[in-house]
Coordinates of C-alpha atoms in Angstrom, one line a residue:
Chain A
M1 CA -31.6 25.3 -8.0
S2 CA -33.1 24.5 -4.6
G3 CA -31.0 24.3 -1.5
V4 CA -31.3 20.5 -1.2
V5 CA -30.2 19.9 -4.8
M6 CA -27.3 22.3 -4.3
F7 CA -26.3 20.5 -1.2
F8 CA -26.3 17.1 -2.9
M9 CA -24.3 18.5 -5.8
Q10 CA -21.7 19.6 -3.3
I11 CA -21.7 16.2 -1.7
I12 CA -21.0 14.7 -5.1
N13 CA -18.3 17.2 -5.7
G14 CA -16.8 16.3 -2.4
L15 CA -16.9 12.6 -3.1
N16 CA -15.2 13.2 -6.5
I17 CA -12.3 15.2 -5.2
G18 CA -12.2 13.0 -2.0
S19 CA -11.8 9.8 -4.1
I20 CA -8.9 11.3 -5.9
Y21 CA -7.3 12.4 -2.6
A22 CA -8.0 8.9 -1.2
L23 CA -6.2 7.2 -4.2
I24 CA -3.1 9.4 -3.7
A25 CA -3.2 9.0 0.0
L26 CA -3.2 5.3 -0.3
G27 CA 0.2 5.5 -2.0
Y28 CA 1.5 7.8 0.7
T29 CA 0.3 5.6 3.5
M30 CA 1.5 2.4 2.0
V31 CA 5.0 3.7 1.4
Y32 CA 5.0 5.3 4.8
G33 CA 3.9 2.2 6.6
I34 CA 6.6 0.2 5.0
A35 CA 9.6 2.5 4.4
K36 CA 8.8 5.1 7.1
L37 CA 9.3 7.7 4.4
I38 CA 7.1 10.7 3.5
N39 CA 7.5 10.4 -0.2
F40 CA 7.2 14.0 -1.2
A41 CA 7.7 13.0 -4.9
H42 CA 4.4 11.0 -4.7
G43 CA 2.3 14.0 -5.7
D44 CA 4.4 14.5 -8.8
I45 CA 3.7 11.0 -9.9
I46 CA 0.2 12.2 -10.6
M47 CA 1.6 14.8 -12.9
V48 CA 3.9 12.2 -14.6
G49 CA 0.9 9.9 -15.1
A50 CA -1.1 12.7 -16.6
Y51 CA 1.6 13.7 -19.0
L52 CA 2.4 10.2 -20.0
S53 CA -1.2 9.5 -20.9
L54 CA -1.4 12.9 -22.7
V55 CA 1.6 12.0 -24.9
L56 CA 0.2 8.5 -25.6
L57 CA -3.3 9.8 -26.4
N58 CA -1.8 12.4 -28.7
T59 CA -0.2 9.6 -30.8
G60 CA -3.7 8.4 -31.5
M61 CA -3.5 5.4 -29.1
H62 CA -6.7 4.0 -27.8
W63 CA -7.4 5.4 -24.3
S64 CA -7.4 2.0 -22.6
L65 CA -3.9 1.1 -23.9
A66 CA -2.7 4.6 -23.1
T67 CA -4.0 4.3 -19.6
I68 CA -2.4 1.0 -19.0
L69 CA 0.9 2.1 -20.4
S70 CA 1.0 5.2 -18.3
I71 CA 0.2 3.3 -15.2
L72 CA 3.0 0.9 -16.0
G73 CA 5.3 3.8 -16.8
C74 CA 4.6 5.4 -13.4
A75 CA 5.1 2.1 -11.7
L76 CA 8.5 1.7 -13.4
L77 CA 9.4 5.2 -12.3
G78 CA 8.4 4.4 -8.7
F79 CA 10.5 1.3 -8.8
T80 CA 13.5 3.1 -10.2
M81 CA 13.1 5.9 -7.8
E82 CA 13.1 3.6 -4.9
K83 CA 16.1 1.7 -6.1
V84 CA 18.3 4.7 -7.1
A85 CA 17.4 7.3 -4.5
Y86 CA 15.8 5.7 -1.5
K87 CA 17.2 2.3 -1.0
P88 CA 20.8 3.4 -0.5
L89 CA 19.5 5.6 2.3
R90 CA 17.4 3.1 4.1
K91 CA 19.8 2.9 7.0
A92 CA 20.4 6.7 7.1
S93 CA 18.4 9.1 9.2
R94 CA 14.8 9.6 8.2
I95 CA 15.3 13.3 7.6
S96 CA 18.0 12.7 5.0
L97 CA 15.6 10.4 3.2
L98 CA 12.9 13.1 3.3
I99 CA 15.3 15.6 1.7
T100 CA 16.1 13.1 -1.0
A101 CA 12.4 12.7 -1.6
I102 CA 12.0 16.5 -1.9
G103 CA 14.9 16.5 -4.3
M104 CA 13.2 13.8 -6.3
S105 CA 10.0 15.9 -6.4
Y106 CA 11.9 19.0 -7.7
L107 CA 13.7 16.7 -10.2
L108 CA 10.4 15.4 -11.7
Q109 CA 8.7 18.8 -11.7
N110 CA 11.6 20.6 -13.4
S111 CA 12.5 17.9 -15.9
F112 CA 8.9 17.9 -17.0
Q113 CA 8.9 21.7 -17.1
I114 CA 11.9 21.5 -19.5
I115 CA 10.4 18.9 -21.7
F116 CA 6.8 20.2 -21.9
S117 CA 7.3 23.9 -20.9
A118 CA 5.8 25.4 -17.8
N119 CA 2.6 26.4 -19.6
P120 CA -0.5 24.3 -18.8
K121 CA -1.6 22.0 -21.6
P122 CA -5.1 20.9 -22.5
Y123 CA -5.9 17.3 -21.8
P124 CA -8.1 15.3 -24.2
A125 CA -10.6 13.9 -21.7
F126 CA -11.7 10.5 -22.8
I127 CA -14.4 9.6 -20.3
H128 CA -17.6 10.3 -22.4
L129 CA -20.3 8.3 -20.8
P130 CA -23.9 9.5 -20.5
A131 CA -24.5 11.7 -17.4
L132 CA -26.4 10.1 -14.6
K133 CA -29.8 11.7 -13.7
I134 CA -31.4 11.2 -10.3
G135 CA -34.4 13.5 -10.0
S136 CA -33.1 17.0 -10.6
I137 CA -29.5 16.0 -9.8
T138 CA -27.2 15.4 -12.8
I139 CA -23.9 13.6 -12.2
S140 CA -21.4 13.9 -15.0
S141 CA -19.7 10.8 -16.1
N142 CA -16.3 11.9 -14.8
Y143 CA -17.7 12.1 -11.4
Y144 CA -19.2 8.7 -11.1
T145 CA -16.4 7.0 -13.0
T146 CA -13.8 8.5 -10.7
F147 CA -15.8 7.4 -7.7
I148 CA -16.4 3.9 -9.0
V149 CA -12.8 3.3 -10.2
S150 CA -11.3 4.6 -6.9
V151 CA -13.6 2.6 -4.7
F152 CA -13.0 -0.5 -6.8
L153 CA -9.3 -0.1 -6.6
M154 CA -9.4 0.5 -2.8
I155 CA -11.4 -2.7 -2.3
V156 CA -9.1 -4.7 -4.5
L157 CA -6.1 -3.3 -2.7
N158 CA -7.6 -4.0 0.7
L159 CA -8.3 -7.6 -0.3
Y160 CA -4.8 -8.0 -1.8
I161 CA -3.2 -6.8 1.4
K162 CA -5.5 -8.9 3.6
K163 CA -5.7 -12.1 1.7
T164 CA -2.6 -12.7 -0.5
K165 CA 0.9 -13.8 0.5
M166 CA 2.5 -10.7 -0.7
G167 CA 0.0 -8.6 1.2
K168 CA 0.9 -10.5 4.3
A169 CA 4.5 -9.8 3.6
M170 CA 3.8 -6.1 3.3
R171 CA 2.0 -6.0 6.5
S172 CA 4.7 -7.8 8.3
V173 CA 7.5 -5.6 6.9
A174 CA 5.4 -2.6 8.0
E175 CA 5.1 -4.0 11.5
D176 CA 8.7 -5.1 12.1
E177 CA 11.2 -5.1 9.3
G178 CA 13.9 -7.0 11.2
A179 CA 11.5 -9.7 12.3
A180 CA 10.1 -10.0 8.8
R181 CA 13.5 -10.5 7.4
L182 CA 14.2 -13.2 10.0
M183 CA 11.0 -15.0 8.9
G184 CA 12.4 -15.3 5.4
I185 CA 10.5 -12.4 3.8
N186 CA 12.3 -10.7 1.0
V187 CA 12.1 -7.2 2.4
D188 CA 13.7 -5.5 -0.7
Q189 CA 11.2 -7.1 -3.0
T190 CA 8.3 -6.2 -0.7
I191 CA 9.3 -2.6 -0.5
S192 CA 9.8 -2.4 -4.3
L193 CA 6.3 -3.9 -4.8
T194 CA 4.8 -1.3 -2.4
F195 CA 6.4 1.5 -4.4
I196 CA 5.1 0.0 -7.6
I197 CA 1.5 -0.3 -6.3
G198 CA 1.6 3.2 -4.7
T199 CA 2.9 4.9 -7.8
G200 CA 0.5 2.9 -10.0
L201 CA -2.4 4.2 -7.9
A202 CA -1.1 7.7 -8.2
A203 CA -1.0 7.4 -12.0
V204 CA -4.7 6.3 -12.0
A205 CA -5.4 9.3 -9.8
G206 CA -3.5 11.6 -12.2
I207 CA -5.5 10.3 -15.2
L208 CA -8.8 10.7 -13.4
Y209 CA -7.9 14.1 -12.1
S210 CA -6.9 15.3 -15.6
N211 CA -10.2 13.9 -17.0
C212 CA -12.1 16.1 -14.5
Y213 CA -10.1 19.3 -14.9
T214 CA -8.8 18.8 -18.5
I215 CA -5.8 21.0 -18.0
I216 CA -2.4 19.8 -16.8
S217 CA 0.8 21.5 -15.8
P218 CA 4.2 20.3 -14.4
T219 CA 3.2 21.6 -10.9
M220 CA -0.3 20.2 -10.9
G221 CA 0.7 17.4 -8.5
S222 CA 2.0 19.4 -5.6
L223 CA -1.2 20.7 -4.1
P224 CA -3.2 17.4 -4.4
G225 CA 0.0 15.8 -3.1
I226 CA 0.0 17.9 0.0
K227 CA -3.7 17.5 0.5
A228 CA -3.4 13.7 0.2
F229 CA -0.6 13.6 2.6
I230 CA -2.7 15.5 5.1
A231 CA -5.6 13.1 4.3
A232 CA -3.3 10.2 5.1
V233 CA -2.2 11.7 8.4
L234 CA -5.8 12.6 9.3
G235 CA -6.9 9.0 8.8
G236 CA -3.9 7.7 10.7
I237 CA -0.7 7.3 8.6
G238 CA 0.2 3.7 7.8
S239 CA -3.5 2.6 7.9
I240 CA -5.1 1.8 4.5
P241 CA -8.8 2.3 5.5
G242 CA -7.6 5.4 7.3
A243 CA -6.2 6.9 4.1
V244 CA -9.4 6.2 2.3
L245 CA -11.5 7.7 5.1
G246 CA -9.1 10.7 5.4
G247 CA -9.3 11.3 1.7
F248 CA -13.1 11.4 1.6
I249 CA -13.3 13.5 4.8
L250 CA -10.8 16.0 3.5
G251 CA -12.5 16.2 0.0
M252 CA -15.9 16.6 1.6
V253 CA -14.9 19.2 4.2
E254 CA -13.0 21.2 1.5
T255 CA -15.9 21.3 -0.9
L256 CA -18.5 22.1 1.7
V257 CA -16.4 24.9 3.2
K258 CA -15.8 26.3 -0.3
A259 CA -19.5 26.2 -1.1
Y260 CA -21.0 27.5 2.2
I261 CA -18.4 29.4 4.1
S262 CA -15.7 31.0 2.0
S263 CA -13.9 29.8 -1.1
Q264 CA -10.8 31.8 -0.3
L265 CA -10.5 30.7 3.2
A266 CA -11.3 27.0 2.4
D267 CA -7.7 25.8 2.8
T268 CA -7.3 27.8 6.0
I269 CA -10.4 26.2 7.5
V270 CA -9.4 22.7 6.3
F271 CA -6.0 23.1 7.9
L272 CA -7.4 24.4 11.1
I273 CA -9.8 21.4 11.4
L274 CA -6.8 19.2 10.8
I275 CA -4.8 20.8 13.6
V276 CA -7.7 20.7 16.1
M277 CA -8.4 17.1 15.1
L278 CA -4.8 16.1 15.6
V279 CA -4.7 17.8 19.0
F280 CA -7.5 15.7 20.2
K281 CA -6.7 12.5 18.3
P282 CA -3.0 12.6 17.9
A283 CA -2.7 9.3 15.9
G284 CA -5.3 10.2 13.3
I285 CA -8.8 8.8 13.1
L286 CA -8.0 5.1 12.5
G287 CA -4.3 5.2 13.6
K288 CA -3.3 2.9 16.3
N289 CA -2.1 4.6 19.4
V290 CA 1.4 3.1 19.8
K291 CA 2.5 3.2 23.4
E292 CA 6.0 4.5 23.6
K293 CA 8.4 1.9 24.9
V294 CA 11.5 2.6 26.9
Chain B
M1 CA 43.9 20.6 22.2
K2 CA 44.0 22.9 25.2
K3 CA 40.7 23.6 26.9
V4 CA 39.5 27.1 26.2
T5 CA 37.4 28.8 28.7
F6 CA 34.0 30.1 27.8
K7 CA 35.2 33.7 28.0
Q8 CA 38.1 33.0 25.6
Q9 CA 35.8 31.2 23.3
L10 CA 33.4 34.1 23.3
L11 CA 36.1 36.7 22.7
M12 CA 37.5 34.6 19.9
E13 CA 34.1 34.3 18.2
L14 CA 33.4 38.0 18.6
G15 CA 36.9 38.7 17.1
V16 CA 36.2 36.4 14.1
T17 CA 32.8 38.1 13.6
L18 CA 34.3 41.5 13.7
A19 CA 37.1 40.5 11.3
L20 CA 34.6 39.0 8.9
Y21 CA 32.5 42.1 9.0
L22 CA 35.4 44.4 8.4
F23 CA 36.6 42.2 5.6
F24 CA 33.2 42.3 3.7
Q25 CA 32.7 45.9 4.5
S26 CA 36.0 46.9 3.1
L27 CA 35.5 44.8 0.0
M28 CA 32.2 46.6 -0.5
S29 CA 33.5 50.1 0.0
L30 CA 36.4 49.3 -2.3
G31 CA 33.8 48.2 -4.9
I32 CA 35.2 44.7 -5.2
I33 CA 31.9 43.3 -4.2
N34 CA 29.4 45.1 -6.4
S35 CA 25.8 45.8 -5.5
Y36 CA 24.6 42.5 -7.1
W37 CA 26.9 40.5 -4.9
R38 CA 26.1 42.7 -1.9
G39 CA 22.5 41.6 -2.4
I40 CA 23.6 38.0 -2.3
V41 CA 25.7 38.5 0.8
I42 CA 22.6 40.0 2.5
T43 CA 20.5 37.1 1.4
I44 CA 23.1 34.7 2.7
C45 CA 22.9 36.5 6.1
I46 CA 19.1 36.3 6.1
N47 CA 19.3 32.6 5.2
V48 CA 21.8 32.0 7.9
V49 CA 19.4 33.4 10.5
L50 CA 16.6 31.2 9.1
T51 CA 18.7 28.1 9.0
V52 CA 20.3 28.4 12.3
S53 CA 17.0 29.2 14.0
L54 CA 15.3 26.2 12.3
N55 CA 18.2 24.1 13.4
I56 CA 17.2 24.7 17.0
T57 CA 13.8 23.0 16.5
S58 CA 14.8 20.5 13.8
G59 CA 18.4 19.8 14.6
F60 CA 18.6 20.1 18.4
L61 CA 15.1 19.5 19.5
G62 CA 14.8 16.9 16.8
E63 CA 11.3 17.8 15.5
L64 CA 10.7 18.1 11.8
A65 CA 9.3 21.6 11.2
L66 CA 7.8 22.4 7.8
G67 CA 6.4 25.8 8.6
H68 CA 9.4 28.0 9.0
A69 CA 8.3 30.2 6.1
G70 CA 5.1 30.9 8.0
F71 CA 6.9 32.5 10.9
M72 CA 9.1 34.4 8.5
A73 CA 6.0 35.7 6.6
A74 CA 4.3 36.7 9.9
G75 CA 7.4 38.7 10.9
A76 CA 7.9 40.2 7.5
Y77 CA 4.3 41.4 7.2
I78 CA 3.8 42.8 10.7
S79 CA 7.1 44.7 10.6
A80 CA 6.3 46.0 7.2
V81 CA 2.9 47.3 8.3
F82 CA 4.6 48.8 11.4
S83 CA 7.3 50.7 9.5
K84 CA 4.9 51.9 6.8
S85 CA 2.3 53.2 9.3
I86 CA 4.7 54.9 11.7
A87 CA 7.1 57.7 10.9
L88 CA 10.1 57.7 13.2
I89 CA 13.7 58.2 12.4
P90 CA 14.9 55.1 10.6
S91 CA 17.6 54.2 13.2
V92 CA 14.8 53.9 15.8
E93 CA 12.1 52.6 13.6
F94 CA 14.0 49.8 12.0
P95 CA 15.1 48.0 15.2
L96 CA 11.6 48.4 16.5
A97 CA 10.2 46.9 13.4
L98 CA 12.6 44.0 13.6
L99 CA 11.7 43.5 17.2
I100 CA 8.0 43.6 16.5
G101 CA 8.4 41.1 13.7
G102 CA 10.3 38.8 15.9
L103 CA 7.9 39.1 18.9
F104 CA 4.9 38.5 16.7
A105 CA 6.4 35.4 15.2
M106 CA 7.4 34.3 18.6
F107 CA 3.8 34.6 19.8
L108 CA 2.7 32.4 16.9
G109 CA 5.6 30.1 17.7
Y110 CA 4.1 29.8 21.2
L111 CA 0.7 29.0 19.8
V112 CA 2.1 26.3 17.5
S113 CA 4.1 24.8 20.3
I114 CA 1.0 24.0 22.2
P115 CA -0.3 21.2 20.0
T116 CA 3.2 20.0 19.5
L117 CA 3.4 19.0 23.2
R118 CA 1.0 16.1 22.4
L119 CA 2.4 15.2 19.0
R120 CA 5.7 13.9 17.7
G121 CA 7.4 13.1 14.4
D122 CA 5.3 13.2 11.3
Y123 CA 2.2 14.5 13.0
L124 CA 4.1 17.4 14.2
A125 CA 5.5 18.0 10.7
I126 CA 1.9 18.1 9.5
I127 CA 0.9 20.7 12.1
T128 CA 3.8 22.9 11.2
L129 CA 3.1 22.5 7.5
A130 CA -0.6 23.3 8.1
F131 CA 0.4 26.4 10.1
G132 CA 2.6 27.7 7.3
E133 CA -0.2 27.2 4.8
I134 CA -2.6 28.9 7.1
V135 CA -0.4 32.0 7.4
R136 CA 0.0 32.2 3.7
N137 CA -3.7 31.8 3.1
V138 CA -4.7 34.4 5.7
L139 CA -2.2 36.8 4.1
L140 CA -3.8 36.2 0.7
N141 CA -7.1 37.4 2.2
I142 CA -6.0 40.4 4.1
K143 CA -7.0 43.6 2.2
L144 CA -4.6 45.9 4.2
T145 CA -1.5 44.2 2.8
G146 CA -2.8 43.9 -0.7
G147 CA -3.6 40.2 -0.7
A148 CA -2.1 38.2 -3.5
G149 CA -1.0 41.3 -5.4
G150 CA 1.6 42.0 -2.8
Y151 CA 2.5 44.7 -0.3
S152 CA 4.7 47.3 -1.8
S153 CA 6.8 50.4 -1.0
I154 CA 8.1 49.2 2.3
P155 CA 11.0 51.4 3.4
K156 CA 14.2 49.7 2.5
Y157 CA 16.1 50.0 5.7
T158 CA 18.0 46.7 5.6
T159 CA 21.7 47.2 5.1
F160 CA 24.6 44.8 5.1
T161 CA 25.7 46.0 8.6
W162 CA 22.3 45.3 10.1
T163 CA 21.9 41.9 8.5
F164 CA 25.4 40.8 9.3
F165 CA 25.2 41.7 12.9
I166 CA 21.8 40.2 13.4
A167 CA 23.0 37.0 11.8
A168 CA 26.0 37.0 14.1
A169 CA 23.8 37.6 17.1
C170 CA 21.6 34.8 16.1
V171 CA 24.5 32.4 15.7
L172 CA 26.1 33.5 19.0
L173 CA 22.8 33.3 20.9
S174 CA 22.0 29.9 19.4
K175 CA 25.4 28.6 20.3
S176 CA 25.2 29.8 23.9
L177 CA 21.7 28.5 24.2
I178 CA 22.8 25.1 23.0
N179 CA 25.8 25.1 25.3
S180 CA 23.8 26.1 28.3
R181 CA 21.8 24.0 30.7
Q182 CA 18.6 24.7 28.7
G183 CA 20.4 23.6 25.5
R184 CA 21.4 20.3 27.0
A185 CA 17.9 19.8 28.2
I186 CA 16.7 20.4 24.6
I187 CA 19.2 18.0 23.2
S188 CA 18.2 15.4 25.7
I189 CA 14.7 15.5 24.5
R190 CA 15.9 14.7 21.0
E191 CA 18.0 11.8 22.2
D192 CA 15.3 10.2 24.3
E193 CA 12.2 12.0 25.4
I194 CA 11.1 9.4 27.9
A195 CA 14.6 9.2 29.5
A196 CA 14.7 13.0 29.7
E197 CA 11.4 13.2 31.4
A198 CA 12.4 10.5 33.8
S199 CA 15.5 12.5 34.7
G200 CA 13.3 15.3 35.8
I201 CA 13.5 17.5 32.7
N202 CA 10.3 19.5 32.1
T203 CA 10.0 18.5 28.4
N204 CA 7.0 20.7 27.7
Y205 CA 8.8 23.8 28.9
Y206 CA 11.9 23.1 26.9
K207 CA 10.0 22.2 23.7
K208 CA 8.2 25.5 24.0
L209 CA 11.4 27.3 24.6
A210 CA 13.0 25.8 21.5
F211 CA 9.9 26.8 19.4
I212 CA 9.8 30.3 20.7
F213 CA 13.5 30.9 20.2
S214 CA 13.4 29.5 16.7
S215 CA 10.3 31.4 15.6
F216 CA 11.6 34.7 17.1
F217 CA 14.6 34.6 14.8
A218 CA 12.5 33.5 11.8
G219 CA 10.3 36.5 12.4
V220 CA 13.4 38.8 12.6
A221 CA 14.7 37.3 9.4
G222 CA 11.3 37.9 7.8
A223 CA 11.5 41.6 8.9
L224 CA 15.0 41.9 7.4
Y225 CA 13.7 40.4 4.2
A226 CA 10.7 42.8 4.0
H227 CA 12.9 45.9 4.5
Y228 CA 15.5 44.6 2.1
M229 CA 13.1 43.8 -0.8
G230 CA 10.6 46.6 -0.1
F231 CA 7.9 44.3 -1.5
L232 CA 6.2 41.3 -0.1
Q233 CA 4.0 38.6 -1.7
P234 CA 2.3 35.8 0.1
A235 CA 3.3 33.4 -2.7
Y236 CA 6.9 33.7 -1.7
F237 CA 6.3 32.2 1.7
N238 CA 5.0 28.8 0.5
L239 CA 5.9 25.3 1.4
D240 CA 8.8 25.4 -1.0
K241 CA 10.4 28.2 1.0
S242 CA 10.1 26.2 4.3
I243 CA 11.6 23.2 2.5
E244 CA 14.4 25.3 1.1
I245 CA 15.3 26.3 4.7
L246 CA 15.0 22.8 5.9
V247 CA 17.3 21.6 3.1
M248 CA 19.9 24.1 4.1
C249 CA 19.6 22.9 7.6
V250 CA 19.8 19.2 6.8
L251 CA 22.7 19.6 4.4
G252 CA 24.7 21.5 6.9
G253 CA 24.1 18.8 9.4
M254 CA 21.2 18.6 11.9
G255 CA 22.4 20.0 15.1
N256 CA 25.5 21.7 13.7
I257 CA 25.4 25.5 13.7
M258 CA 28.6 25.9 11.7
G259 CA 27.3 23.5 9.1
S260 CA 24.1 25.6 8.8
I261 CA 26.1 28.7 8.1
I262 CA 28.2 27.0 5.4
S263 CA 25.3 25.2 3.7
A264 CA 23.1 28.4 3.8
S265 CA 25.9 30.2 2.0
I266 CA 26.5 27.5 -0.5
L267 CA 22.8 26.9 -1.3
T268 CA 22.2 30.7 -1.7
I269 CA 25.1 31.1 -4.1
L270 CA 24.5 27.9 -6.0
P271 CA 21.2 29.0 -7.7
E272 CA 22.8 32.4 -8.5
A273 CA 25.9 30.7 -10.0
L274 CA 23.6 28.6 -12.1
R275 CA 21.8 31.6 -13.5
Q276 CA 23.6 31.3 -16.8
I277 CA 21.8 28.0 -17.5
A278 CA 18.5 29.5 -16.3
D279 CA 16.2 26.8 -17.6
Y280 CA 18.2 24.0 -16.1
R281 CA 18.8 25.7 -12.8
M282 CA 16.3 24.0 -10.7
L283 CA 17.0 20.7 -12.4
V284 CA 20.6 20.9 -11.5
Y285 CA 19.7 22.0 -8.0
A286 CA 17.5 18.9 -7.6
I287 CA 20.2 16.6 -8.8
V288 CA 22.8 18.2 -6.6
L289 CA 20.4 17.8 -3.7
I290 CA 19.9 14.0 -4.3
V291 CA 23.5 13.3 -5.1
M292 CA 24.7 15.2 -2.0
M293 CA 22.3 13.3 0.3
L294 CA 23.4 10.0 -1.3
V295 CA 27.1 10.8 -1.0
K296 CA 26.7 12.1 2.5
Y297 CA 24.6 9.4 4.0
A298 CA 24.5 6.3 1.8
P299 CA 26.9 3.6 3.1
Q300 CA 27.9 2.7 -0.5
F301 CA 29.5 6.1 -1.0
E302 CA 31.3 6.3 2.3
G303 CA 34.7 5.7 0.8
L304 CA 34.1 8.4 -1.7
L305 CA 33.9 11.2 0.9
N306 CA 36.9 10.0 2.8
I307 CA 39.2 11.2 0.0
F308 CA 38.2 14.8 0.8
K309 CA 38.1 14.2 4.5
P310 CA 41.2 12.5 5.8
K311 CA 40.4 13.1 9.4
K312 CA 37.2 11.9 11.0
E313 CA 35.0 14.8 11.6
E314 CA 34.1 15.4 15.2
E315 CA 30.4 14.7 15.9
A316 CA 28.5 17.8 16.9

C-alpha cells in the first residue's frame, strides 16, 4: 500500500472514531450547558445502548426495530436518571452532583456486570452494505454509515436547537436558568428533554461503536466516555458545534498519532496536546470567553 | 466554649494522636487486630493521607482535581526504584524513599499548577484528569519498571507505625496550613478569586502552594503504598483511583479535615465489609454513594438527617 493510500485510510479511521466521539460529546455538552453537570454516567449509556440492542437482536428482532427500541430504552434511562438522582441535587453544590454522577456510572457498570457477566460478548453486527471503493481505497460500510448517521444527527440536532421552540427554550435555560423560568419556560421539562436527547444520541453511538468493533463489555463505555468528555472540553464545553469539532479533532489526532508516531504513547500525546491547547485557549476552540463578573 | 490557645490545641491533638497510636499498637501486639485487619488499618492511614491532601486543593482551594492517583503513582514508582537500586539500612533508606517520592510528586504538582493558573473549574478538572492518564500511560511504557506487567519485589518497609505517624503528620500539617495566614489566603481564593486578588492576595502563588502541598503528600502516600504492597501496577492508578479519593473527600465534606479522616476510614472498611457478597460489592458501593449524596445534600431529605443530628453541625 502506498503512503498516500495509507494516509487516506488513516484519515477515514479518524473520521470514523471521531464521529463516534462527537456523538457522545454532544450529549455531554448539552447536559453540561443546561445542568452544569459533568455527567460521568454518560459514557456508560453507550454500553447500555449496546447491550439493549444485543439482547433485542438475539430475540430475532429486526435490526431497525431493535435499534429504535434501544434508543428509546436509553432515553428512558436518561430521563429516570435525571429525575431520581440529579434533580433533587440541582440546588446542591456542583461537586456533590458530580459524585452522584460517578455513583450512577458505577451503578450501571456493575449492574450490567452482574446481569451479563464481566466477560466481553460478541455483537452481531448488522450493517452489511457493500464497501465503498474510491480508486485503491476501500471504505467498509461500517465506516461510512457511522459517519453519515452521525453527521446527519448532528445537523438535525443543530437545526432543532436553532429553529424550534423547545430548542430555543434549551438555549435560554443554558444561558440563564432563572431568567428563563421568569419568562415562563418550563425548566424541568427542558432539562428532562435535554437528558433524553443526550442519552438517545449516546445509544446511537453505542450501537454504531459495537457494529465497528463487534465486541461489547460492561466497561466498554468508560474510555470513549472520557475521550468524548475531553472532546467536548476541547471544543468548548456547552457549545454544540464545538463538541462536533472537538470529537473529530480528537479522533483524527488519536488515529494519526497511533499510525505514525507510537500506538502505545497515543493517549499520552493526545492528552499533552489537550493540555497545551487549553493553556493557550482556555475556553476551548469554540467556547465563548466569559468575562468574570464581580 | 472556652477559647483554647494554639499551643493547647496542638498539645491536645498530639495527645490524641499518641493515645490512638498506643491503642492500635497494643491491640495489634495483643493479637486482637489480626494481620488482615492490620492491613486495613494501614490502608486507611494511606487513604487518610491521600484524602486530606486532596482536600487542600479540592476542598480548600476549591478546584476539582481528578488526577490525584497520578501524583500517587509518581511517588510510588520513584520511591520503589530508589529503594530497589540503593542498599542502605532500612531505617535510613525508607524515610529517604518516602521523601524522594514526595519531592518528585511535588515537582510534578508544580508543573501541573502552571496551566491551572489560567484555568478554572471544569477545564482545570480536565487538565488534572489528563495529567493522571499521562502518568499512567508513561508508566505503562517504561521498561525499567516492567510496564503493564508491574514492578515487583519492592522491599516491604511500610509498617503500621510509619504509616500512622505520617498520616498524623499530614493531618496536623494540613490543619496548621489551613489555620495559618497562607491557609486563609487559599480559602479566600475558593470563596471569591477576584475579591481575593483585589485584596492584594497573590492568587498564583497560593494556588501553586496548595498544589505543591497536596501533591507532596500524595507522593508520600504512593511511596507508602509501594513499600506496603511490594508490587506496583500502572493499572491500579487509573481514573477510578482518583475518583475514589475524590469521593472520600466529598463525602467527608469539602474543606473538612476531620470529615476526610472519617470518610476515608468508612469507605476503606465498607468494601472490605462487603466482601461476603463479593459480586454485589461494587453495586452496593454505588448505591450507597448515590443515596448518601442524596440524603446529605438534597433538600427533600433534610428532615431525615436531623433525626441523627439533633444539633446543627458547625460549618467548617
